[in-house]
Amino acid sequence: MAATEISVLSEQFTKIKELELMPEKGLKEEEKDGVCREKDHRSPSELEAERTSGAFQDSVLEEEVELVLAPSEESEKYILTLQTVHFTSEAVELQDMSLLSIQQQEGVQVVVQQPGPGLLWLEEGPRQSLQQCVAISIQQELYSPQEMEVLQFHALEENVMVASEDSKLAVSLAETAGLIKLEEEQEKNQLLAERTKEQLFFVETMSGDERSDEIVLTVSNSNVEEQEDQPTAGQADAEKAKSTKNQRKTKGAKGTFHCDVCMFTSSRMSSFNRHMKTHTSEKPHLCHLCLKTFRTVTLLRNHVNTHTGTRPYKCNDCNMAFVTSGELVRHRRYKHTHEKPFKCSMCKYASVEASKLKRHVRSHTGERPFQCCQCSYASRDTYKLKRHMRTHSGKGSGAEGLIPTVLTLKASFKKLLFIGTIKVQR
DNA sequence: CAGCAGGGGGCGC
DNA sequence: CGCCCCCTGCTGC
């Protein structure tokens, strides 16, 4: 049995960097990064025996594949493994049955929220054939999402548990600095999945309701060509751009083009069209080295320069050189001209950078937007929170506090398959 | 003196 | 925007 796998390489916040094929060697493998990965080699009869004594006792499950949150002793990383569970069609009547089997641990309270049925089918209406579903259970020990450095999705194709259809995708949540970082990963995950359509599933990460601080992980089968219900982010953006382009463009009486989104006006169609691109997230320019996409050729060129080490913008007063002109300007302000264009209206503070002024202003307003999830501490900037988090554990990156306390897992194959919300409270 | 937190500088992407 | 660093002040041992 071969498994396609994306390795999680470092303890720092990890972008998915590597794709490798790995032969399956045994029940438990110890990876280079110390992550312990469990594999299920039980026969159908063994699975049958287990399920009859487990949470799915009265169900009509064909098989239940164990889902493991496995701590690795050395690295203290944990894996939440999702695997397909095969049901017969009668199982559709068991929608009230919770598929979330969680063992309580002392000192840890687990709330399983199920806003809808515990199980939704891949396709509407009853089916006679076996269905492909995903269930989550957390066995052995339970850890909060903050402690999960690796989430691993392990999906098996319907009916067939053979090597070529064993797909595995590991996503690191180590140092996931909140939702934004996860959104960045989404793009990369999708692209990687597209590159390896035969083996992988999409794992999309996006923010849910901001007020509830949830992350939605969407697992979809990349083998499925149509994404009827869930167009990709890129597709959605393209559609959005297409539709808004026509709506937003209004030509005034004096032959000027007015942007309906902002105050921009232009007498030239080309300028107007260029401006309208700033209101879409369309990124047609692809870096072939890392698959990141960019809105403009210039942004792409600058990015490629970071790969090649090309730094065309050289400082005349020192030997520093930069990828972009903006970086050079900023450097010259810091080191040579000492110009500080961003001035605080409440004190004499002035800064080279707008973001620094923003950070400074928080010291006037008292705003502390970065809340520690383990105590009442709140910080004015993310780095301070990370530094603070190290005082809780004395280990790890310190970014755990940025991960929301509610983790929503959501999976999609041919149709939406909602899993539920696991809420972990300490 | 160590540990922690606040403010801020400099730079990479 | 985020990361890393430095300097400084406060607090407890």
Coordinates of C-alpha atoms (C1' of nucleotides) in Angstrom, one line a residue:
Chain A
M1 CA 0.0 0.0 0.0
A2 CA 1.4 3.3 -1.0
A3 CA 0.5 6.5 0.6
T4 CA 0.9 9.9 -0.7
E5 CA 1.9 12.2 2.0
I6 CA 2.9 15.7 2.6
S7 CA 5.4 15.8 5.4
V8 CA 5.4 18.4 8.0
L9 CA 8.9 19.4 8.3
S10 CA 9.7 21.7 11.0
E11 CA 8.5 22.8 14.4
Q12 CA 8.3 26.4 13.2
F13 CA 5.2 27.3 11.4
T14 CA 5.3 25.1 8.4
K15 CA 4.2 25.7 5.0
I16 CA 3.8 22.5 3.1
K17 CA 7.1 22.1 1.5
E18 CA 7.5 18.6 0.3
L19 CA 5.5 15.9 -1.3
E20 CA 6.8 12.4 -1.1
L21 CA 5.7 8.9 -1.7
M22 CA 6.1 6.6 1.1
P23 CA 5.7 2.9 1.3
E24 CA 3.7 1.8 4.2
K25 CA 5.9 -0.2 6.6
G26 CA 4.1 -1.0 9.7
L27 CA 1.4 -0.3 12.2
K28 CA 3.2 2.6 13.6
E29 CA 5.8 4.7 11.9
E30 CA 8.1 7.2 13.4
E31 CA 8.8 10.0 11.0
K32 CA 11.8 12.2 10.9
D33 CA 9.8 15.0 12.5
G34 CA 8.8 12.8 15.3
V35 CA 5.2 12.6 14.3
C36 CA 3.8 9.2 15.1
R37 CA 1.4 8.0 12.4
E38 CA -0.9 5.1 13.0
K39 CA -2.1 3.0 10.2
D40 CA -5.0 0.7 10.2
H41 CA -4.2 -2.8 9.0
R42 CA -7.1 -4.6 10.5
S43 CA -9.1 -7.0 8.5
P44 CA -12.8 -6.3 7.9
S45 CA -13.6 -9.0 10.4
E46 CA -11.5 -7.4 13.0
L47 CA -13.1 -4.1 12.3
E48 CA -16.5 -5.8 12.6
A49 CA -15.6 -7.2 15.9
E50 CA -14.5 -3.8 17.1
R51 CA -17.4 -1.9 16.0
T52 CA -19.9 -4.1 17.7
S53 CA -18.3 -3.3 21.0
G54 CA -17.9 0.4 20.2
A55 CA -19.9 3.5 19.7
F56 CA -21.4 2.3 16.5
Q57 CA -22.8 -0.8 18.1
D58 CA -26.3 -0.6 16.6
S59 CA -25.4 0.9 13.3
V60 CA -25.2 -0.8 10.0
L61 CA -21.7 0.1 9.4
E62 CA -19.8 -2.1 7.1
E63 CA -16.5 -1.0 8.5
E64 CA -15.3 1.4 11.0
V65 CA -11.8 2.6 10.6
E66 CA -10.1 3.8 13.6
L67 CA -9.4 7.5 13.9
V68 CA -6.5 8.3 15.9
L69 CA -5.2 11.3 17.7
A70 CA -1.8 10.0 18.4
P71 CA 0.7 11.7 20.6
S72 CA 4.3 11.2 19.8
E73 CA 6.3 10.9 22.9
E74 CA 9.4 12.6 21.5
S75 CA 8.0 15.6 19.7
E76 CA 4.7 15.9 21.5
K77 CA 2.9 16.4 18.2
Y78 CA -0.5 15.0 17.7
I79 CA -2.4 13.7 14.8
L80 CA -6.1 13.8 14.3
T81 CA -6.7 11.3 11.6
L82 CA -9.9 11.3 9.6
Q83 CA -10.8 8.2 7.6
T84 CA -13.7 7.1 5.6
V85 CA -16.3 5.0 7.1
H86 CA -18.4 2.8 4.9
F87 CA -22.1 2.6 5.5
T88 CA -25.0 0.8 3.9
S89 CA -27.9 2.8 2.6
E90 CA -30.0 2.0 5.6
A91 CA -27.6 4.1 7.7
V92 CA -29.2 7.2 6.4
E93 CA -31.8 6.7 9.1
L94 CA -29.1 7.0 11.7
Q95 CA -28.6 10.6 11.2
D96 CA -29.1 11.4 14.8
M97 CA -26.3 9.1 15.7
S98 CA -23.2 11.0 16.7
L99 CA -20.2 10.1 14.7
L100 CA -18.1 12.0 17.1
S101 CA -16.8 9.6 19.6
I102 CA -14.8 11.4 22.2
Q103 CA -13.3 10.0 25.4
Q104 CA -13.4 12.4 28.3
Q105 CA -10.1 13.2 29.9
E106 CA -9.6 14.5 33.3
G107 CA -9.5 18.3 33.3
V108 CA -10.6 18.6 29.8
Q109 CA -14.2 19.3 28.8
V110 CA -15.3 18.4 25.4
V111 CA -18.4 19.8 23.8
V112 CA -19.6 18.3 20.6
Q113 CA -21.8 20.6 18.7
Q114 CA -23.9 19.3 15.9
P115 CA -25.9 22.0 14.3
G116 CA -27.3 19.6 11.8
P117 CA -27.5 15.9 11.4
G118 CA -24.5 14.0 12.5
L119 CA -24.1 12.7 9.0
L120 CA -25.0 14.1 5.6
W121 CA -24.8 12.0 2.6
L122 CA -22.6 12.7 -0.3
E123 CA -25.5 12.8 -2.7
E124 CA -29.1 13.8 -2.0
G125 CA -31.6 11.0 -1.6
P126 CA -31.2 7.5 -0.5
R127 CA -28.6 5.4 -2.3
Q128 CA -28.4 1.7 -2.6
S129 CA -24.7 1.5 -2.8
L130 CA -22.2 2.0 -0.1
Q131 CA -21.5 5.6 0.7
Q132 CA -18.3 7.3 1.4
C133 CA -18.3 9.2 4.7
V134 CA -15.9 10.6 7.1
A135 CA -16.1 10.3 10.8
I136 CA -14.1 11.8 13.5
S137 CA -13.3 10.3 16.7
I138 CA -10.6 11.3 19.1
Q139 CA -9.2 8.4 21.0
Q140 CA -6.5 7.9 23.4
E141 CA -5.8 11.2 24.9
L142 CA -7.5 14.4 23.9
Y143 CA -5.8 17.7 23.3
S144 CA -7.1 21.1 22.6
P145 CA -6.7 22.4 19.1
Q146 CA -4.0 24.7 20.5
E147 CA -1.9 21.6 21.1
M148 CA -2.5 20.0 17.8
E149 CA 0.4 20.8 15.8
V150 CA -0.5 18.4 13.0
L151 CA -3.9 17.6 11.6
Q152 CA -3.8 14.7 9.3
F153 CA -6.6 13.7 7.0
H154 CA -6.6 10.2 5.9
A155 CA -9.3 9.2 3.4
L156 CA -9.9 6.0 1.8
E157 CA -11.9 5.5 -1.3
E158 CA -15.3 3.9 -1.2
N159 CA -15.4 0.2 -1.0
V160 CA -11.8 -0.2 -2.1
M161 CA -8.9 -0.1 0.3
V162 CA -6.1 -0.6 -2.0
A163 CA -2.8 1.1 -2.2
S164 CA -3.5 3.4 -5.1
E165 CA -6.5 4.8 -3.5
D166 CA -5.1 5.5 -0.1
S167 CA -4.7 9.2 0.2
K168 CA -3.2 11.1 2.9
L169 CA -2.7 14.7 3.5
A170 CA -1.1 16.2 6.5
V171 CA -1.5 19.8 7.4
S172 CA 0.5 21.5 9.9
L173 CA -1.1 23.8 12.3
A174 CA 2.1 24.5 14.1
E175 CA 2.4 28.2 14.6
T176 CA -0.7 28.9 12.6
A177 CA -0.9 32.5 13.5
G178 CA -4.6 32.7 13.5
L179 CA -7.0 32.7 10.7
I180 CA -5.0 34.8 8.3
K181 CA -2.2 32.4 8.2
L182 CA -4.5 29.5 7.6
E183 CA -6.0 31.4 4.7
E184 CA -2.6 31.7 3.2
E185 CA -2.2 28.0 3.5
Q186 CA -5.4 27.4 1.8
E187 CA -4.1 28.6 -1.5
K188 CA -1.0 26.5 -1.3
N189 CA -3.0 23.4 -0.2
Q190 CA -5.2 23.8 -3.2
L191 CA -2.4 24.2 -5.6
L192 CA -0.6 21.2 -4.3
A193 CA -3.7 19.2 -4.5
E194 CA -4.2 20.3 -8.1
R195 CA -0.7 19.2 -8.9
T196 CA -1.3 15.7 -7.6
K197 CA -4.9 15.2 -8.6
E198 CA -4.6 11.5 -8.6
Q199 CA -3.7 11.1 -5.0
L200 CA -4.7 14.1 -2.9
F201 CA -7.7 15.7 -1.4
F202 CA -8.2 19.3 -1.1
V203 CA -7.8 20.7 2.4
E204 CA -9.1 24.2 2.4
T205 CA -8.8 26.3 5.5
M206 CA -10.8 29.4 5.9
S207 CA -12.2 31.4 8.7
G208 CA -15.7 30.8 9.9
D209 CA -17.7 33.2 11.9
E210 CA -15.2 35.6 13.3
R211 CA -17.2 36.1 16.5
S212 CA -17.0 32.5 17.3
D213 CA -13.3 32.3 16.3
E214 CA -13.7 29.2 14.3
I215 CA -11.6 27.6 11.6
V216 CA -13.3 25.6 8.9
L217 CA -11.3 22.9 7.4
T218 CA -12.9 21.7 4.2
V219 CA -11.8 18.4 2.8
S220 CA -12.8 17.7 -0.8
N221 CA -11.9 15.0 -3.2
S222 CA -9.6 16.4 -5.8
N223 CA -10.5 13.5 -8.1
V224 CA -13.9 15.0 -8.6
E225 CA -13.8 17.3 -11.5
E226 CA -16.9 19.3 -10.8
Q227 CA -17.1 21.4 -7.7
E228 CA -20.7 22.2 -8.1
D229 CA -21.5 23.4 -4.7
Q230 CA -18.1 24.7 -3.7
P231 CA -16.3 26.5 -6.4
T232 CA -12.6 27.0 -5.6
A233 CA -11.5 30.3 -4.2
G234 CA -10.0 31.2 -7.5
Q235 CA -13.2 30.4 -9.4
A236 CA -15.2 32.3 -7.0
D237 CA -13.0 35.3 -7.3
A238 CA -13.1 35.1 -11.1
E239 CA -16.8 35.0 -11.0
K240 CA -16.9 37.8 -8.6
A241 CA -14.6 39.9 -10.6
K242 CA -16.6 39.2 -13.7
S243 CA -19.9 40.1 -12.2
T244 CA -18.7 43.1 -10.4
K245 CA -16.7 44.5 -13.3
N246 CA -19.8 45.3 -15.2
Q247 CA -21.8 46.5 -12.2
R248 CA -19.3 48.8 -10.8
K249 CA -18.3 50.5 -13.9
T250 CA -20.3 53.7 -14.4
K251 CA -19.5 56.4 -16.9
G252 CA -20.3 59.9 -15.8
A253 CA -21.7 62.7 -17.9
K254 CA -18.2 64.2 -18.5
G255 CA -16.8 61.0 -19.9
T256 CA -15.1 59.9 -16.7
F257 CA -15.3 56.4 -15.3
H258 CA -16.3 56.2 -11.7
C259 CA -15.6 53.3 -9.5
D260 CA -18.6 52.3 -7.4
V261 CA -16.4 50.7 -4.8
C262 CA -14.2 53.7 -4.0
M263 CA -13.7 57.3 -5.0
F264 CA -11.5 56.5 -7.9
T265 CA -12.4 58.2 -11.2
S266 CA -10.6 58.2 -14.5
S267 CA -11.2 59.5 -18.0
R268 CA -9.4 56.6 -19.5
M269 CA -10.9 53.2 -19.9
S270 CA -7.5 51.5 -19.5
S271 CA -6.8 53.2 -16.3
F272 CA -10.2 52.4 -15.0
N273 CA -9.9 48.8 -15.9
R274 CA -6.5 48.6 -14.2
H275 CA -7.9 50.2 -11.1
M276 CA -10.8 47.8 -11.0
K277 CA -8.4 44.9 -10.7
T278 CA -7.5 46.2 -7.3
H279 CA -11.0 45.4 -6.1
T280 CA -10.8 41.7 -7.0
S281 CA -8.6 39.0 -5.6
E282 CA -7.9 37.6 -9.0
K283 CA -4.2 36.6 -9.2
P284 CA -3.4 35.3 -12.6
H285 CA 0.4 35.5 -12.4
L286 CA 1.9 32.2 -11.1
C287 CA 5.3 31.7 -9.6
H288 CA 6.5 28.4 -11.0
L289 CA 8.9 27.9 -8.2
C290 CA 6.5 27.9 -5.3
L291 CA 3.1 28.1 -7.0
K292 CA 2.1 31.3 -5.3
T293 CA 0.0 33.6 -7.4
F294 CA 0.1 37.4 -7.8
R295 CA -2.1 40.1 -9.0
T296 CA 0.4 41.8 -11.2
V297 CA 3.5 41.0 -13.2
T298 CA 5.5 43.4 -11.1
L299 CA 4.5 41.6 -7.9
L300 CA 5.4 38.3 -9.4
R301 CA 8.8 39.6 -10.6
N302 CA 9.5 40.9 -7.1
H303 CA 8.6 37.6 -5.6
V304 CA 10.7 35.6 -8.1
N305 CA 13.6 37.9 -7.1
T306 CA 13.2 36.5 -3.5
H307 CA 13.8 33.0 -4.9
T308 CA 16.8 34.0 -7.0
G309 CA 18.3 36.3 -4.5
T310 CA 18.2 39.1 -7.0
R311 CA 18.2 42.5 -5.3
P312 CA 18.2 45.2 -7.9
Y313 CA 17.6 48.1 -5.6
K314 CA 20.9 49.1 -4.1
C315 CA 21.5 51.7 -1.5
N316 CA 24.0 54.4 -2.5
D317 CA 25.0 55.1 1.0
C318 CA 25.7 51.6 2.2
N319 CA 26.0 48.2 0.7
M320 CA 22.5 47.1 1.4
A321 CA 20.3 45.9 -1.5
F322 CA 16.7 45.1 -1.7
V323 CA 14.2 43.2 -3.8
T324 CA 11.8 46.1 -4.1
S325 CA 12.1 49.9 -4.4
G326 CA 9.8 50.3 -1.5
E327 CA 12.2 48.3 0.7
L328 CA 15.0 50.5 -0.4
V329 CA 13.0 53.7 0.4
R330 CA 12.1 52.3 3.8
H331 CA 15.7 51.4 4.5
R332 CA 17.0 54.8 3.5
R333 CA 14.5 56.4 5.8
Y334 CA 15.6 54.2 8.7
K335 CA 19.3 54.5 8.1
H336 CA 20.1 57.6 6.2
T337 CA 17.4 60.2 5.7
H338 CA 15.6 59.6 9.0
E339 CA 12.4 60.8 7.4
K340 CA 9.3 59.6 9.4
P341 CA 6.2 60.4 7.5
F342 CA 3.8 58.7 9.7
K343 CA 3.1 61.0 12.7
C344 CA 1.0 60.3 15.7
S345 CA -1.8 62.8 16.3
M346 CA -1.7 62.3 20.0
C347 CA 2.0 62.6 20.7
K348 CA 5.3 63.4 19.0
Y349 CA 5.8 59.9 17.9
A350 CA 6.6 59.5 14.2
S351 CA 7.5 56.4 12.3
V352 CA 8.9 55.3 9.0
E353 CA 6.1 52.8 8.6
A354 CA 2.4 53.1 8.8
S355 CA 2.0 49.8 10.6
K356 CA 4.4 51.0 13.3
L357 CA 2.2 54.0 13.8
K358 CA -0.8 51.8 14.1
R359 CA 0.9 49.7 16.7
H360 CA 1.9 52.8 18.5
V361 CA -1.6 54.3 18.5
R362 CA -2.8 51.2 20.4
S363 CA -0.7 52.3 23.3
H364 CA -2.8 55.4 23.4
T365 CA -6.2 53.8 22.9
G366 CA -5.4 50.8 25.1
E367 CA -6.6 48.4 22.4
R368 CA -5.3 44.9 22.9
P369 CA -6.7 42.8 20.1
F370 CA -4.6 39.7 20.6
Q371 CA -6.1 37.6 23.4
C372 CA -4.3 34.8 25.1
C373 CA -6.5 31.7 25.1
Q374 CA -5.1 30.4 28.4
C375 CA -5.2 33.5 30.6
S376 CA -6.6 37.0 30.6
Y377 CA -3.5 38.4 29.0
A378 CA -4.0 40.4 25.9
S379 CA -1.4 42.0 23.7
R380 CA -1.2 44.9 21.3
D381 CA 0.7 42.9 18.8
T382 CA 1.1 39.4 17.8
Y383 CA 4.7 38.9 18.6
K384 CA 4.1 40.0 22.2
L385 CA 1.4 37.4 22.5
K386 CA 3.7 34.7 21.1
R387 CA 6.3 35.7 23.6
H388 CA 3.8 35.6 26.4
M389 CA 2.6 32.1 25.3
R390 CA 6.0 30.8 25.9
T391 CA 5.6 31.5 29.5
H392 CA 2.6 29.1 29.7
S393 CA 4.3 26.1 28.2
G394 CA 7.9 26.8 28.3
K395 CA 8.0 24.9 25.0
G396 CA 6.7 25.2 21.5
S397 CA 6.5 28.2 19.3
G398 CA 4.3 30.2 21.4
A399 CA 1.8 30.7 18.5
E400 CA -0.7 28.3 20.0
G401 CA -2.5 31.1 21.7
L402 CA -3.4 32.5 18.3
I403 CA -5.3 29.4 17.3
P404 CA -9.0 29.8 18.1
T405 CA -10.5 27.6 20.7
V406 CA -13.1 26.3 18.4
L407 CA -12.1 24.1 15.6
T408 CA -14.8 23.3 13.0
L409 CA -14.0 20.3 10.8
K410 CA -16.0 20.2 7.7
A411 CA -15.4 17.8 4.9
S412 CA -16.6 17.7 1.4
F413 CA -16.4 15.0 -1.2
K414 CA -18.9 15.0 -4.0
K415 CA -21.3 16.8 -1.9
L416 CA -21.0 18.6 1.3
L417 CA -20.3 16.3 4.2
F418 CA -20.6 18.2 7.4
I419 CA -18.8 16.7 10.4
G420 CA -19.6 19.0 13.3
T421 CA -17.8 21.2 15.7
I422 CA -15.4 20.0 18.3
K423 CA -15.1 22.5 21.1
V424 CA -12.5 21.9 23.6
Q425 CA -12.6 23.7 26.9
R426 CA -10.0 23.6 29.6
Chain B
dC1 C1' 19.4 39.1 39.3
dA2 C1' 15.9 36.6 36.6
dG3 C1' 11.6 36.7 34.4
dC4 C1' 8.1 39.2 32.2
dA5 C1' 6.0 42.9 29.6
dG6 C1' 5.8 47.4 27.0
dG7 C1' 7.6 50.2 23.4
dG8 C1' 9.8 50.5 19.4
dG9 C1' 13.5 49.6 15.3
dG10 C1' 14.7 47.1 11.2
dC11 C1' 13.9 44.1 7.7
dG12 C1' 11.9 39.9 4.9
dC13 C1' 8.1 38.7 2.2
Chain C
dC1 C1' 1.9 42.2 8.0
dG2 C1' 4.8 39.4 10.5
dC3 C1' 9.1 38.2 12.6
dC4 C1' 13.0 39.1 15.4
dC5 C1' 15.5 41.9 18.0
dC6 C1' 16.8 45.5 21.5
dC7 C1' 16.1 48.5 25.4
dT8 C1' 13.8 49.6 29.4
dG9 C1' 10.9 49.3 33.5
dC10 C1' 8.6 46.6 37.0
dT11 C1' 8.3 42.8 40.2
dG12 C1' 9.5 38.9 43.1
dC13 C1' 13.0 36.1 45.0

